Short mmCIF file of C-alpha atoms and ligand atoms in Angstrom, two decimals:
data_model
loop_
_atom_site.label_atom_id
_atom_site.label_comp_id
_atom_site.label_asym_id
_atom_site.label_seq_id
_atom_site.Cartn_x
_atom_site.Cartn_y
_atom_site.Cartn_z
CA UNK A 241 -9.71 4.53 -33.04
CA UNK A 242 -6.04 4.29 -32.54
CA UNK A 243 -4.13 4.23 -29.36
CA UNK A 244 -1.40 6.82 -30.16
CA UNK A 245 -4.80 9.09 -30.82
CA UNK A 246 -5.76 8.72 -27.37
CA UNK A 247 -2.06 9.06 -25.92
CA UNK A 248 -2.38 12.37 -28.28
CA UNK A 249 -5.04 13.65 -26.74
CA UNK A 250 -3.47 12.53 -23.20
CA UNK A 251 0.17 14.49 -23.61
CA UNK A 252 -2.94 17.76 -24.44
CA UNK A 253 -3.97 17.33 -21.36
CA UNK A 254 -0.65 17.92 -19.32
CA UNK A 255 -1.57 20.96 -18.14
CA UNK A 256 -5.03 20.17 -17.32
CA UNK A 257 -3.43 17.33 -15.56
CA UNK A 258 -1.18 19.36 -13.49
CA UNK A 259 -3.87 21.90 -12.68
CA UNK A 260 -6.00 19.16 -11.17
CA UNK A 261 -2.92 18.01 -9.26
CA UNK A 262 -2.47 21.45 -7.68
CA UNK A 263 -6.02 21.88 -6.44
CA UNK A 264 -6.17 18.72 -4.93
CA UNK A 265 -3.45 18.93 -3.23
CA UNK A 266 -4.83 22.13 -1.42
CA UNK A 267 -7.50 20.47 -0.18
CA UNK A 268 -5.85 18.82 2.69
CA UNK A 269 -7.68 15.09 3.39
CA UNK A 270 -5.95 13.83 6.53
CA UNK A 271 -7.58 11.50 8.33
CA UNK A 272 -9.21 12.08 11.68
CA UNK A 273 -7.57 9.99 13.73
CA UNK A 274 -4.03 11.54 12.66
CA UNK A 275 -5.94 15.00 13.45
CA UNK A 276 -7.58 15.71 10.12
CA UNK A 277 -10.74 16.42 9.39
CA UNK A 278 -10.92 13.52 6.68
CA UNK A 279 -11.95 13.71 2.86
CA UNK A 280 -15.23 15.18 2.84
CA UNK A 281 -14.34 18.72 1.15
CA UNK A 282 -12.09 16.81 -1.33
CA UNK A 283 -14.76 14.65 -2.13
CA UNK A 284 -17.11 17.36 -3.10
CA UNK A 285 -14.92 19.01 -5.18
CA UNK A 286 -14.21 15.42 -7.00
CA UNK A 287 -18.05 15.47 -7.42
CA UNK A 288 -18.31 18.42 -9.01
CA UNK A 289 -15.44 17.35 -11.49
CA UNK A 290 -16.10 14.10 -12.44
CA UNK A 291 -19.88 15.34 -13.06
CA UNK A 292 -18.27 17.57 -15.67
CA UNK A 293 -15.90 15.82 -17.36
CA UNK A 294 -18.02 12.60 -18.53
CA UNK A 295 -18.67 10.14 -15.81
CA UNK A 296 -22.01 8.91 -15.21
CA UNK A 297 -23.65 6.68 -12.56
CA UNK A 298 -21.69 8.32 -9.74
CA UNK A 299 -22.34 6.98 -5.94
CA UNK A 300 -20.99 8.61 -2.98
CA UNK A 301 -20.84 5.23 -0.14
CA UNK A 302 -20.93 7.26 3.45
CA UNK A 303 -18.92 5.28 6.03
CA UNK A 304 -20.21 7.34 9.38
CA UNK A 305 -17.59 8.52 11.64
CA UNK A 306 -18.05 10.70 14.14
CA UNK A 307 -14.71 12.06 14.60
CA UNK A 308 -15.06 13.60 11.14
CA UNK A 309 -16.75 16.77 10.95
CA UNK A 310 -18.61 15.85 8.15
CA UNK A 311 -19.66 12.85 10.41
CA UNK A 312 -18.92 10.36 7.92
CA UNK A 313 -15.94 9.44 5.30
CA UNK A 314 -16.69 9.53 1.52
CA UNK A 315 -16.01 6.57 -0.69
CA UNK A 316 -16.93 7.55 -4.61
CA UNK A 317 -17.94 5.15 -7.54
CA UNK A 318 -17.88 6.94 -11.05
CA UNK A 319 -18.53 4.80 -14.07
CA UNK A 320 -17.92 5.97 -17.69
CA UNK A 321 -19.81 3.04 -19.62
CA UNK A 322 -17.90 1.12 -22.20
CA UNK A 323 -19.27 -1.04 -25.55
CA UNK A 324 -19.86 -4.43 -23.20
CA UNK A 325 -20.94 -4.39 -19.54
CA UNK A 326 -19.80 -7.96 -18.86
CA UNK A 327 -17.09 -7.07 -16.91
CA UNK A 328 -15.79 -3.63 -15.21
CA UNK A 329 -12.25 -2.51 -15.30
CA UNK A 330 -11.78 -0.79 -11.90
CA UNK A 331 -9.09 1.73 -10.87
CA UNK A 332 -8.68 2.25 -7.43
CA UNK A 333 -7.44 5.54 -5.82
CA UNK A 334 -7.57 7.12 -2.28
CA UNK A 335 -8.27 10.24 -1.27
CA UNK A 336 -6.73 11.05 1.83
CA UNK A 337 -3.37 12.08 2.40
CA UNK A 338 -0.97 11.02 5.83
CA UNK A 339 -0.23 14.49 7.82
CA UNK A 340 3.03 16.52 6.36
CA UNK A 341 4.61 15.65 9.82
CA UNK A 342 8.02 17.89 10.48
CA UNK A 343 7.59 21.06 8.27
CA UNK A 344 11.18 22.66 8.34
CA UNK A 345 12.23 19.69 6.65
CA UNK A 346 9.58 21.06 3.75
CA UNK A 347 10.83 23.27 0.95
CA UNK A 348 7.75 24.80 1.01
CA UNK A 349 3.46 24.56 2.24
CA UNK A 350 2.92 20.59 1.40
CA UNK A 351 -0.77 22.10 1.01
CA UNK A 352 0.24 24.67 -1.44
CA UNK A 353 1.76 22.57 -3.93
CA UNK A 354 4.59 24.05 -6.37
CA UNK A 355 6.08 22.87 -9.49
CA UNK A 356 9.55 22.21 -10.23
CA UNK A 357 11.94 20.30 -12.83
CA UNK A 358 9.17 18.73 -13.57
CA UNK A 359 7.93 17.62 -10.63
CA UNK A 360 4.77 18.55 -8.72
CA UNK A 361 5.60 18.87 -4.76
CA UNK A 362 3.06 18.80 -2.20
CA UNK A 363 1.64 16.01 0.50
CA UNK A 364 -0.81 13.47 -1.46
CA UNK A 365 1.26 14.35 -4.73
CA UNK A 366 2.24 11.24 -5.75
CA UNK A 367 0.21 8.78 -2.74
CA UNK A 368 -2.21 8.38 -4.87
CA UNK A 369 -2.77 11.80 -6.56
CA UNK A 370 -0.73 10.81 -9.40
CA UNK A 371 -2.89 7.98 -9.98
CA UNK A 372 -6.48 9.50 -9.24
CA UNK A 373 -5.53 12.14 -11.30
CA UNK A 374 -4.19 9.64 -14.34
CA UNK A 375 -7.24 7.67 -13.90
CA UNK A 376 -9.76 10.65 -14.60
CA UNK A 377 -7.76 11.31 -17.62
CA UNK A 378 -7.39 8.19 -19.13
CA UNK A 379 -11.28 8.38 -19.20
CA UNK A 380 -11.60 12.00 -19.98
CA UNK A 381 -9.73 11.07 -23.01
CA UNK A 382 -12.35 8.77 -24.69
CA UNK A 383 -14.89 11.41 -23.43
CA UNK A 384 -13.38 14.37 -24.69
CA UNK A 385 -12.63 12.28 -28.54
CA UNK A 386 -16.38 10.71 -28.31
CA UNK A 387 -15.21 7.12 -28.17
CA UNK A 388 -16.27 4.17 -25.92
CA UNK A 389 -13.85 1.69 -23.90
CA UNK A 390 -14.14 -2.03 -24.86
CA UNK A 391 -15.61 -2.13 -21.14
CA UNK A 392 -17.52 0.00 -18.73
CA UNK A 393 -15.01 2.08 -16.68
CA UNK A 394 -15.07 2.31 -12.70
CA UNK A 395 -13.38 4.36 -10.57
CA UNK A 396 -13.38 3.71 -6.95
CA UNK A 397 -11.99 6.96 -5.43
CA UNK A 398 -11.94 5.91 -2.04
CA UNK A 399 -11.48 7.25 1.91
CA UNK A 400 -9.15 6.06 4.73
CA UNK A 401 -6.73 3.63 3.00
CA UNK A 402 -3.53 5.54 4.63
CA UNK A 403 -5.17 4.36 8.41
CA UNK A 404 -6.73 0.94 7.22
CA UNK A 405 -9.21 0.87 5.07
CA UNK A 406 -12.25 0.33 7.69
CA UNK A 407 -13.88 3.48 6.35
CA UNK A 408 -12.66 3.20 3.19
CA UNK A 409 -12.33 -0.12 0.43
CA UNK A 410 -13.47 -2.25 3.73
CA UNK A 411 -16.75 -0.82 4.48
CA UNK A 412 -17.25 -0.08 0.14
CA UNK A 413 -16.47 -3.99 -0.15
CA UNK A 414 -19.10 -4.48 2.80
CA UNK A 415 -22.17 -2.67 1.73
CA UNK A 416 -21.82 -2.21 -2.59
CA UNK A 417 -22.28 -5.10 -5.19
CA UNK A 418 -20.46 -2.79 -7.60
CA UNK A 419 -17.47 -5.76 -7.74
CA UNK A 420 -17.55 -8.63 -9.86
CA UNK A 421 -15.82 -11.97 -10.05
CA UNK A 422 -14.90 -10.98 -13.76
CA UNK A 423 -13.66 -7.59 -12.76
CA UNK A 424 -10.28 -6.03 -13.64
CA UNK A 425 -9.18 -4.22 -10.14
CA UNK A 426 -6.32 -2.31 -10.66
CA UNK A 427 -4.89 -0.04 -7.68
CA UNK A 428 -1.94 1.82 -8.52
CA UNK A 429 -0.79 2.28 -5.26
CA UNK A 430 2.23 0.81 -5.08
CA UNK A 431 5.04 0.22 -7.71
CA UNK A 432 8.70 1.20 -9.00
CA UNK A 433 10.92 3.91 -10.49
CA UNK A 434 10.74 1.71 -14.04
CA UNK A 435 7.00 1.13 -13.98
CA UNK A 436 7.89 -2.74 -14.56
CA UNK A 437 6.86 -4.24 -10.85
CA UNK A 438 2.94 -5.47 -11.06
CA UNK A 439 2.75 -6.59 -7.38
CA UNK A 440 0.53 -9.40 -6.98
CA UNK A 441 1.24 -11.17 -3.81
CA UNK A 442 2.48 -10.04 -0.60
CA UNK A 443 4.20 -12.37 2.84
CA UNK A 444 2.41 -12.37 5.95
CA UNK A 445 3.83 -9.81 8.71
CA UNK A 446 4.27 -10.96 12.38
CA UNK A 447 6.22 -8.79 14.44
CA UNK A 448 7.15 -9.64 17.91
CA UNK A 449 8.04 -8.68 21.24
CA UNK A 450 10.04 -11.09 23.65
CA UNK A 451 10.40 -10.02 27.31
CA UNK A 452 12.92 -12.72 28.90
CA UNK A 453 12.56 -12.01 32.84
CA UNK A 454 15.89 -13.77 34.95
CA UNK A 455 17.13 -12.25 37.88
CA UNK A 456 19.27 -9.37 38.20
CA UNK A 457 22.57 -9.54 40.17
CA UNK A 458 26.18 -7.65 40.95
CA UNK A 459 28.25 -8.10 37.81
CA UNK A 460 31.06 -9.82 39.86
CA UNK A 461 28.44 -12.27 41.10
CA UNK A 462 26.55 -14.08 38.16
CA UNK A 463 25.94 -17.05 39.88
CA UNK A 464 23.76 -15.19 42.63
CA UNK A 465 21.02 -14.21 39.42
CA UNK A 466 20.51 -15.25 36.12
CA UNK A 467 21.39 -13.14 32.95
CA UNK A 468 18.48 -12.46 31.64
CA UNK A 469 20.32 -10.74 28.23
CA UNK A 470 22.46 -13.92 27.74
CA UNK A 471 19.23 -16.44 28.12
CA UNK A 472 17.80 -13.77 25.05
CA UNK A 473 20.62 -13.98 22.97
CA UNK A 474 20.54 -17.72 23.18
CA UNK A 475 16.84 -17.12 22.00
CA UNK A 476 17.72 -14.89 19.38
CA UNK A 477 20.47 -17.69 17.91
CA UNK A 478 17.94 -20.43 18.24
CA UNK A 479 15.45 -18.16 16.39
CA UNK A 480 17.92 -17.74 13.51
CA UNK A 481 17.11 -21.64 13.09
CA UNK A 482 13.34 -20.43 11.51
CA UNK A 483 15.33 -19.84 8.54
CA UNK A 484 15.98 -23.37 7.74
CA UNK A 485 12.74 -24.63 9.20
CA UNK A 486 10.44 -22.55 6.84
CA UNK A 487 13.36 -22.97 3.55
CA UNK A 488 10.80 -22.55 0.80
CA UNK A 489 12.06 -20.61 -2.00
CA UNK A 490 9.58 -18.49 -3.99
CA UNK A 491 11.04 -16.17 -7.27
CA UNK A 492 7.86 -14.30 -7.37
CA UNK A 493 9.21 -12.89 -4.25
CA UNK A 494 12.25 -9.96 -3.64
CA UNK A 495 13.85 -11.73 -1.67
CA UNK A 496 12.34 -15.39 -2.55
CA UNK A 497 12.35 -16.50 1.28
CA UNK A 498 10.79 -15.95 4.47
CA UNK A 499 12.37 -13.94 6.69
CA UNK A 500 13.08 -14.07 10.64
CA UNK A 501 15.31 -10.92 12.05
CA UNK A 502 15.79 -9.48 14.79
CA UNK A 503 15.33 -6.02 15.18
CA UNK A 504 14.75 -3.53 17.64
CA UNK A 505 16.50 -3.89 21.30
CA UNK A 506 15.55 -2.30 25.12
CA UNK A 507 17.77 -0.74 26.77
CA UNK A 508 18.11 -2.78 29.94
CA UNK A 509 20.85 -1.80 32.71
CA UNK A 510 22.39 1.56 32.83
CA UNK A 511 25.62 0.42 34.18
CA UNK A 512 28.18 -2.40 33.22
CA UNK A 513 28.77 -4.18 36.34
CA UNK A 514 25.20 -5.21 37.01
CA UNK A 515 24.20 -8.64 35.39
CA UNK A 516 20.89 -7.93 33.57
CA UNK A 517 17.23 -9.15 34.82
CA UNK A 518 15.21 -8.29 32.19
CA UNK A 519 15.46 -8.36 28.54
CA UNK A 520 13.12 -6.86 25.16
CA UNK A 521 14.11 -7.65 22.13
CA UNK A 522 11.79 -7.70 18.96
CA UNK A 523 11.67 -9.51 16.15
CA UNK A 524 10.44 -8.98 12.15
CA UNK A 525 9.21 -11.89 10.47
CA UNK A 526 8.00 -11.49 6.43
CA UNK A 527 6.90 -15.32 6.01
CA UNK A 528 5.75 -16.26 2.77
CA UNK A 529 1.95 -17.08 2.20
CA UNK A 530 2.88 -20.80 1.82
CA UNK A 531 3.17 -21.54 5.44
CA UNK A 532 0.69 -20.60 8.14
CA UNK A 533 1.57 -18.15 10.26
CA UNK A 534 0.58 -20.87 13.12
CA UNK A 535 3.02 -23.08 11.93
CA UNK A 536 5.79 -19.80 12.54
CA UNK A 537 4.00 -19.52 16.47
CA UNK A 538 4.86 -23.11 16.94
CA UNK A 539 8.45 -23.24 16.01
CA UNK A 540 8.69 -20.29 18.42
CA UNK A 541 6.95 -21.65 21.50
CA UNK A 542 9.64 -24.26 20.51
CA UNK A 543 12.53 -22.16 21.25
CA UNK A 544 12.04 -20.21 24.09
CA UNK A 545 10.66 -23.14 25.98
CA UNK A 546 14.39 -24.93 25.52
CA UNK A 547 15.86 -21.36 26.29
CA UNK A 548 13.56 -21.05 29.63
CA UNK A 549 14.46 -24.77 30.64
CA UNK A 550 18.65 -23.97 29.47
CA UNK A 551 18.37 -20.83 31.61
CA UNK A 552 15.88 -20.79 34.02
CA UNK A 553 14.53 -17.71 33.04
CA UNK A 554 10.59 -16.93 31.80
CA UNK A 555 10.36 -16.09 28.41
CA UNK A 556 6.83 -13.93 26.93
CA UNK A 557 6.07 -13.51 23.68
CA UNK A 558 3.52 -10.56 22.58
CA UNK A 559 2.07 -9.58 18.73
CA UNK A 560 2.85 -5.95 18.07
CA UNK A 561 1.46 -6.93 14.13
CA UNK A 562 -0.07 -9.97 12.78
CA UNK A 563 -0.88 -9.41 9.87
CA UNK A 564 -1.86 -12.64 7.77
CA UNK A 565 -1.11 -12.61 3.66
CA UNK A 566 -4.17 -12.09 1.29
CA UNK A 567 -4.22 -15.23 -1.06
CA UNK A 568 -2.02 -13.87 -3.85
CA UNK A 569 -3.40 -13.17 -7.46
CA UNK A 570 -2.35 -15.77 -10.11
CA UNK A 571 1.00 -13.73 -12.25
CA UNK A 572 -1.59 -14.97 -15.30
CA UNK A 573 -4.84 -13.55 -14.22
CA UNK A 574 -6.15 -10.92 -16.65
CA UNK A 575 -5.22 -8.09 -14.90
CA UNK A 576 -1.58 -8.68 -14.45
CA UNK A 577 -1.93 -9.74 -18.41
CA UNK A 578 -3.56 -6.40 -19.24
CA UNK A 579 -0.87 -4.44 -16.99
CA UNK A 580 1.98 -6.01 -18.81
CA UNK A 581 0.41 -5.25 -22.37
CA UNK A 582 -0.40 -1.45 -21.44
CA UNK A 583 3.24 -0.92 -19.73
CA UNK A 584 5.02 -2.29 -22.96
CA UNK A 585 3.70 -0.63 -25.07
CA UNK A 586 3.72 3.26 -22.66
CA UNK A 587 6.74 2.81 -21.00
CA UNK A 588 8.46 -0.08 -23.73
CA UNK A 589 9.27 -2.50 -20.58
CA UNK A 590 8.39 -5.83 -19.42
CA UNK A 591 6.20 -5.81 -16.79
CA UNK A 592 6.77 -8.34 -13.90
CA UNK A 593 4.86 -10.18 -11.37
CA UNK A 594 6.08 -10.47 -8.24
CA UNK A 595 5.24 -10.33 -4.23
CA UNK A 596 6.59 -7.61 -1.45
CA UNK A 597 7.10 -8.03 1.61
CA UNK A 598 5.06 -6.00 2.72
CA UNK A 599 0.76 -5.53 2.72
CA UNK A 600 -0.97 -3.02 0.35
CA UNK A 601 -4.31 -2.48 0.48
CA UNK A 602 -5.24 -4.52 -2.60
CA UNK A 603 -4.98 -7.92 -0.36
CA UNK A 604 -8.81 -6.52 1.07
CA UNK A 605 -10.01 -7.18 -2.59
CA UNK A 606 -7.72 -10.54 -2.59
CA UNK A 607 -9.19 -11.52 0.62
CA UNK A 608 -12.23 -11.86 -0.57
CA UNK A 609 -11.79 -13.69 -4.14
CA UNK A 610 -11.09 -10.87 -6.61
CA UNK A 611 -8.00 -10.77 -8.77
CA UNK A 612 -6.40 -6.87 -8.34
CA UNK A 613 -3.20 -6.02 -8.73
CA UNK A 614 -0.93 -3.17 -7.73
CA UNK A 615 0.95 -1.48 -9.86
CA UNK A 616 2.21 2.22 -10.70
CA UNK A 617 5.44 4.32 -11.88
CA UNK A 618 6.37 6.10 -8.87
CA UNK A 619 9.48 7.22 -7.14
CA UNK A 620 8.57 6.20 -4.18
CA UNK A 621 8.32 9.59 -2.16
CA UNK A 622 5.33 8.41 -0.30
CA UNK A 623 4.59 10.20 3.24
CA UNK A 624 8.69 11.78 3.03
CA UNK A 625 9.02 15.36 3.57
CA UNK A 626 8.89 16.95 -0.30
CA UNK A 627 6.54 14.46 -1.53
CA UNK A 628 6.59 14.83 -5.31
CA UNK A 629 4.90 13.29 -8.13
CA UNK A 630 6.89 13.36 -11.84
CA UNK A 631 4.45 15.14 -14.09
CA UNK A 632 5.70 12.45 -16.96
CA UNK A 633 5.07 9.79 -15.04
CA UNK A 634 1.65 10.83 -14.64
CA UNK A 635 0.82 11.56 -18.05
CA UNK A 636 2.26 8.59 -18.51
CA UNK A 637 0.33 6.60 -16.08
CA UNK A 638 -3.06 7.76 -17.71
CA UNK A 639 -1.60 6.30 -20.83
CA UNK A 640 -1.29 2.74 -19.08
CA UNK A 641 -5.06 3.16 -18.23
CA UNK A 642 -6.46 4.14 -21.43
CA UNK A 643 -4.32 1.35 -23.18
CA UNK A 644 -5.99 -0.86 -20.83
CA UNK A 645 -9.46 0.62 -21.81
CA UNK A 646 -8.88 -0.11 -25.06
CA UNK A 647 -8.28 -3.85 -24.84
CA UNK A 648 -10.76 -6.03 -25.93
ZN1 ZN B 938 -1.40 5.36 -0.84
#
């Protein structure tokens, strides 16, 4: 067997591809605590799919919830076997969809998806439909042609990732031995308009809120209370200083460094001529996983206690995210390796490893020793108004996975 045969067979499939797509996407999957009623009818119809187009072995994992009228959230595990069971490539993809939110700024139902300039529209589209739709494909391919992958095949179509996971990869990771050390764990969940980012690290998120309490006073009197927005500013220059106490530089990073900003402000006195008593600020740090975020806390406490003593004033400090980076996986592990064999020779570009600054859901595998990577060629459109997912990119995607398949 020859790979253009399968990517053949895979460019046949567009409209099969796109058909899937559409009735998907009209099975809404919102999760219930955004006011859905979760992924239990989607799931069912996946069921009923995957059953006839090839996969064996299929699982459903139940995570109960009560809030869902199904009472619990589906997590699925299809295998298509391959020619060696030693290891299991693994494609991750969730099911549920985040809610349309304002729908005049829609050009049409998000749950009755439409096609145009080649583009699919509709909410789910491309987070992760795109994917979970590639994914069947890429098997459905060796299926349909009557070949077997160097590997067995797994796909983890899972519940919950777009409100954390718990009832979703969490609770799968929690009660299934389906994951091995050896394991490929790909989750194309995240990615760029080129196809060439692999993400396999990500910085630790801690963001912030500092109340600075002084005393209020008559503008024309500043002496008689204590400027409670001037004692934060002071704070907010002296934080500035976390830039050159955490300097480490890492290039598998965009940008390489930590970062420390200030962000979002309180309003605090309606009128100019009344010196301030209280001030909120917040602050949005992205520190790289070489430092602990402790170490960050520390430098902090630092600060405002010189600012309180400077000022007089009481400075608190409370986490509105803490969010501690997953050990990143190696830019050499296999997967990343595999990833930047299939995208060369798909898409003809060099793939790259590198770190965002932001989590994805494949730090819950990394978090507990597996090697996954994120990767995927997507616009980006995730949870906008006019979601869309580029049919080509799809087709296209499935053709990543099946060159994957193929690798010995
Ligand atoms: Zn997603």
């Amino acid at each position: 067997m020859s790979f253009p045969q399968i990517a053949q067979r895979l460019d046949k499939f567009r409209n099969e591809m796109i058909d899937l797509q559409v009735r998907l996407a009209s099975i809404p999957a919102v999760s219930p605590s955004s006011g859905g009623e979760g992924e239990a009818r989607k799931a069912e119809f996946l069921l009923g799919y995957l059953k006839d187009n090839g996969f064996q072995d299929i699982e459903v994992i139940k995570a109960p919830d009560l809030d869902a009228p199904a009472g619990f959230r589906p997590n699925i595990l299809a295998y298509f076997r391959g020619r060696s069971a030693s290891k299991t490539i693994w494609i991750m993809s969730h099911m549920d969809v985040v809610p349309p939110g304002e729908l005049s700024l829609w050009k049409g139902d998000p749950f009755k998806p439409w096609i145009e300039s080649g583009k699919i529209f509709g909410r789910g589209v491309e987070d992760n439909q795109q994917d979970l739709v590639a994914s069947i494909f890429a098997v459905k391919a060796f299926w349909d042609l009557g070949l077997k992958p160097a590997f067995d095949i797994g796909l983890a179509i899972v519940a919950d990732e777009e409100t954390g996971s718990d009832k979703g990869i969490a609770y799968v990771l929690q009660k299934s031995k389906a994951f091995r050390k050896g394991d490929l764990i790909l989750v194309p969940d995240a990615g760029n308009e080129d196809g060439t980012l692999i993400e396999v690290a990500e910085k630790s998120i801690l963001w912030l809120k500092f109340k600075t309490l002084g005393k209020q006073s008559h503008g024309s009197m500043p002496e008689r209370g204590i400027n409670a927005f001037k004692a934060a500013s002071h704070l907010i220059v002296e934080l500035n200083k976390l830039y050159a106490a955490f300097p480490q530089n890492d290039p598998l990073f965009d940008p390489p460094i930590s970062t420390f900003e200030p962000t979002k402000k309180e309003a605090n006195v309606p009128n100019i001529n009344t010196i301030p008593g209280e001030d909120v600020f917040y602050l949005d740090c992205r520190i790289l996983p070489h430092y602990k975020v402790e170490e960050v806390d520390s430098k902090i406490k630092e600060a405002m206690a010189g600012v309180e003593k400077k000022f007089g004033v009481t400075i608190t400090v409370e986490d509105m995210q803490r969010a501690p980076a997953a050990p990143p996986t190696s830019p050499t592990a296999a997967v990343v390796k595999a990833l930047e064999k299939a995208v060369k020779a798909v898409y003809g570009k060099e793939g790259r490893a590198m770190g965002i600054g932001g989590g994805t859901v494949a730090a819950l595998f990394r978090r507990m020793g597996y090697e996954a990577a994120c990767w995927s060629k997507l616009d980006e459109t995730a949870h906008q108004p006019n979601e869309y997912c580029i049919i080509d990119n799809m087709v296209g995607d499935a053709k990543v996975f099946a060159h994957i398949m193929m690798q010995d």
